[in-house]
mmCIF file of C-alpha atoms in Angstrom:
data_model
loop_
_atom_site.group_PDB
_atom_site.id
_atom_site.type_symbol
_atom_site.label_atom_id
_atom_site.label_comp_id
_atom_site.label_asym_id
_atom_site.label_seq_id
_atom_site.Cartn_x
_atom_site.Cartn_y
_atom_site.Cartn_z
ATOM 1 C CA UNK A 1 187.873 86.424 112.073
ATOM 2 C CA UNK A 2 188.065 88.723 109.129
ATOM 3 C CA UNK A 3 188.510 87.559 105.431
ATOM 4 C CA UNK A 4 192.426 87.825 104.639
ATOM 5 C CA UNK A 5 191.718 89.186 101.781
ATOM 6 C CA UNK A 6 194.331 86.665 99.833
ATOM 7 C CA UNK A 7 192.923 85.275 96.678
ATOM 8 C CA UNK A 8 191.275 82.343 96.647
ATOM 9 C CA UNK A 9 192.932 78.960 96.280
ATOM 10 C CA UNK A 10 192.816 78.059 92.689
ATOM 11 C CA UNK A 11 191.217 74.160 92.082
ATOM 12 C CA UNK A 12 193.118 74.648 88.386
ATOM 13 C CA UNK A 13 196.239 74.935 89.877
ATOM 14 C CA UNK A 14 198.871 71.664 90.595
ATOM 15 C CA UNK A 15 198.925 71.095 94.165
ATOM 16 C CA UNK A 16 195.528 73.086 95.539
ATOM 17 C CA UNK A 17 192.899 70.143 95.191
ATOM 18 C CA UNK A 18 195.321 67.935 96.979
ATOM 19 C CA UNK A 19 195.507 70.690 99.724
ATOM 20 C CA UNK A 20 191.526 70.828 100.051
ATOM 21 C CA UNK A 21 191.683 67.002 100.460
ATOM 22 C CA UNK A 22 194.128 67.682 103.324
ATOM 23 C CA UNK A 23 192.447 69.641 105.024
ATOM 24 C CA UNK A 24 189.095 67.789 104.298
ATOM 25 C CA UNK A 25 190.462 64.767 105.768
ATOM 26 C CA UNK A 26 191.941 66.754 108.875
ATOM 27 C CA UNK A 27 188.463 68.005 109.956
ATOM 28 C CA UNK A 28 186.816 64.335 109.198
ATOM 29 C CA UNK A 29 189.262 62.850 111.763
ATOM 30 C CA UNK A 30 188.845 65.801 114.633
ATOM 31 C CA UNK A 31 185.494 65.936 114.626
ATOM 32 C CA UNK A 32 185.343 61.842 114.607
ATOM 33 C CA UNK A 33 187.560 62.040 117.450
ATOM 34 C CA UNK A 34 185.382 65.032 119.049
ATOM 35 C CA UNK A 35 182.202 62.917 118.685
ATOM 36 C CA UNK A 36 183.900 59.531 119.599
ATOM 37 C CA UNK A 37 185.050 61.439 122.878
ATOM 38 C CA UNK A 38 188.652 61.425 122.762
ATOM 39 C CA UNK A 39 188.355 64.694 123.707
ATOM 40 C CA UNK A 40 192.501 64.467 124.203
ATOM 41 C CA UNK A 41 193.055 63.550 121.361
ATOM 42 C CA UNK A 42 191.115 66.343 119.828
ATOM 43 C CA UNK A 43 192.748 68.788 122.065
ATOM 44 C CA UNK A 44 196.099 67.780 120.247
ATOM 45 C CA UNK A 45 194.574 68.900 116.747
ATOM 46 C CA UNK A 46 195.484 72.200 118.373
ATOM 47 C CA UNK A 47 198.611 74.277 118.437
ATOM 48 C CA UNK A 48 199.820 74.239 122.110
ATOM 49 C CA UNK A 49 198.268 77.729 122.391
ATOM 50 C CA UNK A 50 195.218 77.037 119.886
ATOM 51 C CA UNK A 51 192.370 79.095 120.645
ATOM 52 C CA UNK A 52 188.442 78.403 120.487
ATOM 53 C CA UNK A 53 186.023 80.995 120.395
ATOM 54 C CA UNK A 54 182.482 80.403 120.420
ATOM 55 C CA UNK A 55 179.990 83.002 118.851
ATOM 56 C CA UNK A 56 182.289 86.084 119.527
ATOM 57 C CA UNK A 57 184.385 84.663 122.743
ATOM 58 C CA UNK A 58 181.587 84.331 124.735
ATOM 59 C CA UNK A 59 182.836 80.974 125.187
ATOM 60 C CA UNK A 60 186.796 80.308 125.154
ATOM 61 C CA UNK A 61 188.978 78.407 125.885
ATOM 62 C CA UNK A 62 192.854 78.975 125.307
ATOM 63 C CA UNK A 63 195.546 75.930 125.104
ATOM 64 C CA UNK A 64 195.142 71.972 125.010
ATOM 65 C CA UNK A 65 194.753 71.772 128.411
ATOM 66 C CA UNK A 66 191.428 74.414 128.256
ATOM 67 C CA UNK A 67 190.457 72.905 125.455
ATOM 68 C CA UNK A 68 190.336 69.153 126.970
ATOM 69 C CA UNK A 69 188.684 70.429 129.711
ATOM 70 C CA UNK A 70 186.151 72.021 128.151
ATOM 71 C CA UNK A 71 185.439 69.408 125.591
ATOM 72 C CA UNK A 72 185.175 66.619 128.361
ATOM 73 C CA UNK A 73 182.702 69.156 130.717
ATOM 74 C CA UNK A 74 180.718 69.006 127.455
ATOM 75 C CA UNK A 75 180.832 65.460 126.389
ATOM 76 C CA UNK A 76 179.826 64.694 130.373
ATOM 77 C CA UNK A 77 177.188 66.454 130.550
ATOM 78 C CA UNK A 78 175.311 65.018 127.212
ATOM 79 C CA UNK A 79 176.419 61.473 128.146
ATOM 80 C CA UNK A 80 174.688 62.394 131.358
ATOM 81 C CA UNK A 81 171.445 63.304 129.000
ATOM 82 C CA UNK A 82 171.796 60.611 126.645
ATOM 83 C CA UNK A 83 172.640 62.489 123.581
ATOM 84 C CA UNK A 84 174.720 61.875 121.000
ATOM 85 C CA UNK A 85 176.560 64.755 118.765
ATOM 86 C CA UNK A 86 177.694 64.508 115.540
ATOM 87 C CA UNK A 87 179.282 66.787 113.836
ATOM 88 C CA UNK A 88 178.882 67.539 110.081
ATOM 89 C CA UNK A 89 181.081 69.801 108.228
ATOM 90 C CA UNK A 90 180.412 71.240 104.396
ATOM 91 C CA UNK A 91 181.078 74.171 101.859
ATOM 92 C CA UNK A 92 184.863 73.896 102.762
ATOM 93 C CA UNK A 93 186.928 76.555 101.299
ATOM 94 C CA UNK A 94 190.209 76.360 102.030
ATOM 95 C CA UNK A 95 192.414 79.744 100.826
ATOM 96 C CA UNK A 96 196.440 80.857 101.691
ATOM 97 C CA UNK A 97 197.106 82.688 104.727
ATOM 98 C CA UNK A 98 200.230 84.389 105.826
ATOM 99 C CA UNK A 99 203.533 82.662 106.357
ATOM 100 C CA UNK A 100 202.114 79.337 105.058
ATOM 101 C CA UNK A 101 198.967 79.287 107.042
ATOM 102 C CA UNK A 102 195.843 78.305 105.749
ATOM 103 C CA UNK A 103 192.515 80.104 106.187
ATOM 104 C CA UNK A 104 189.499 77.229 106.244
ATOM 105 C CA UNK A 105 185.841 78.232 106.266
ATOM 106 C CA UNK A 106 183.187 75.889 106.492
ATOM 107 C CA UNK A 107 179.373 75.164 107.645
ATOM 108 C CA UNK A 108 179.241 72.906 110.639
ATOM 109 C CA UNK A 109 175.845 71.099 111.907
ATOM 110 C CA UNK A 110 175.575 69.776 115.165
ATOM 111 C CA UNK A 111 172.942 66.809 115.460
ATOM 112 C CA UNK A 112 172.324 65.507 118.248
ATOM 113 C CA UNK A 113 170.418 62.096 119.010
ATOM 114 C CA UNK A 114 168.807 60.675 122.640
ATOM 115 C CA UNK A 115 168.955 57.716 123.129
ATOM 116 C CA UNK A 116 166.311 55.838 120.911
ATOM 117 C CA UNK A 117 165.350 59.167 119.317
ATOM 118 C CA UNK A 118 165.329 60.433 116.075
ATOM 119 C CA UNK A 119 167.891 62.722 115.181
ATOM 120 C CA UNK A 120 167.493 66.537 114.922
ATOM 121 C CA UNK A 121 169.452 69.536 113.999
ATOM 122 C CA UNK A 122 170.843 70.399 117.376
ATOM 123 C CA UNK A 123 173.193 73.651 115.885
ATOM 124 C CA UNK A 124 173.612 75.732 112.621
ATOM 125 C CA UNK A 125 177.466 77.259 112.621
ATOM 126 C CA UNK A 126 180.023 79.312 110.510
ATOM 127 C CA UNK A 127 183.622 77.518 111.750
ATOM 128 C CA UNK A 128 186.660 79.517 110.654
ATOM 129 C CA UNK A 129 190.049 78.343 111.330
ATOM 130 C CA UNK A 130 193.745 79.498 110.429
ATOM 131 C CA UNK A 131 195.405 76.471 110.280
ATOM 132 C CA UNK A 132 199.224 75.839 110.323
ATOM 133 C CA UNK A 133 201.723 72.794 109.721
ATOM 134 C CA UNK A 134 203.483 70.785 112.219
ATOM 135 C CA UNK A 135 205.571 68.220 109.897
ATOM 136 C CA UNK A 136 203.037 66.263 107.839
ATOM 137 C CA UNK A 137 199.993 67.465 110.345
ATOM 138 C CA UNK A 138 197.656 70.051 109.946
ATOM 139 C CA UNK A 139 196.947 72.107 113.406
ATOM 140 C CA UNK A 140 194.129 74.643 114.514
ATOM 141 C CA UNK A 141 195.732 78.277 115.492
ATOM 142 C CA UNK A 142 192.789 79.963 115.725
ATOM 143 C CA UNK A 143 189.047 78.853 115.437
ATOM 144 C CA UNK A 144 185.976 81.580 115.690
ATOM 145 C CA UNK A 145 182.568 79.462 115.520
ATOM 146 C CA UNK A 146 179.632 81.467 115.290
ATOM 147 C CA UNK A 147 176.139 79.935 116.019
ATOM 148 C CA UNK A 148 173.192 81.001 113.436
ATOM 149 C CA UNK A 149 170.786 81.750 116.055
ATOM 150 C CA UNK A 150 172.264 84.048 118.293
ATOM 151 C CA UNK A 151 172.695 87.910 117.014
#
């Protein structure tokens, strides 16, 4: 997803560090509910036709429904394995996108964990999301994650 090219949100200005927290506090509870497995409930931090594109759309998946799906497929299969993910987001910068959107760009690391492991840095990623309202909720539109170690 390509930089909007609106200026950045200004942390001097009324109104713009209590947006940050916002969205700060969004991501905290989707990936908590990503990692705890509600992957339902994660699905619903989506617009109805949120999209999810992994590392160029080499992986996508289109709507709640896709997005579920996919999300449970994964979660299986590492409960399967006996891993754990977390994941860890950082370097949020959060800046105005058209019609009251939001543009959020952030490092997220994957760790994952076996079962009576140690844990190690599963995945290094870029997530970038446009973000809209729905009442007093935040919602992904559109999120483009791309992995560090693929070209």
């Amino acid at each position: 997803m390509p930089h909007t090219g609106t200026a950045p949100l200004d942390p001097a200005r009324p109104g713009t560090a209590g947006l940050h927290g916002e969205i700060t506090h969004f991501y905290a509870r989707q990936m908590q509910a990503l990692d705890d497995g509600r992957t339902d409930d994660w699905a619903r931090t989506f617009t109805e036709d949120g999209v999810f594109l992994l590392h160029g759309g080499h992986d996508r998946a289109e709507g709640r429904p896709a997005l579920a799906a996919s999300s449970a497929k994964a979660r299986a299969a590492l409960a399967e394995q006996g891993i754990t993910h977390r994941h860890w987001l950082g370097m949020l910068t959060v800046d105005p996108g058209p019609g009251g959107s939001v543009v959020a760009r952030c490092y997220a690391l994957v760790v994952a964990t076996h079962l009576g492991g140690t844990p190690t840095l599963h995945r290094s990623t870029v997530c970038e999301d446009v973000l809209v309202r729905d009442g007093d909720a935040w919602l992904v539109r559109h999120r483009q994650v791309s992995r560090d170690d693929l070209a």
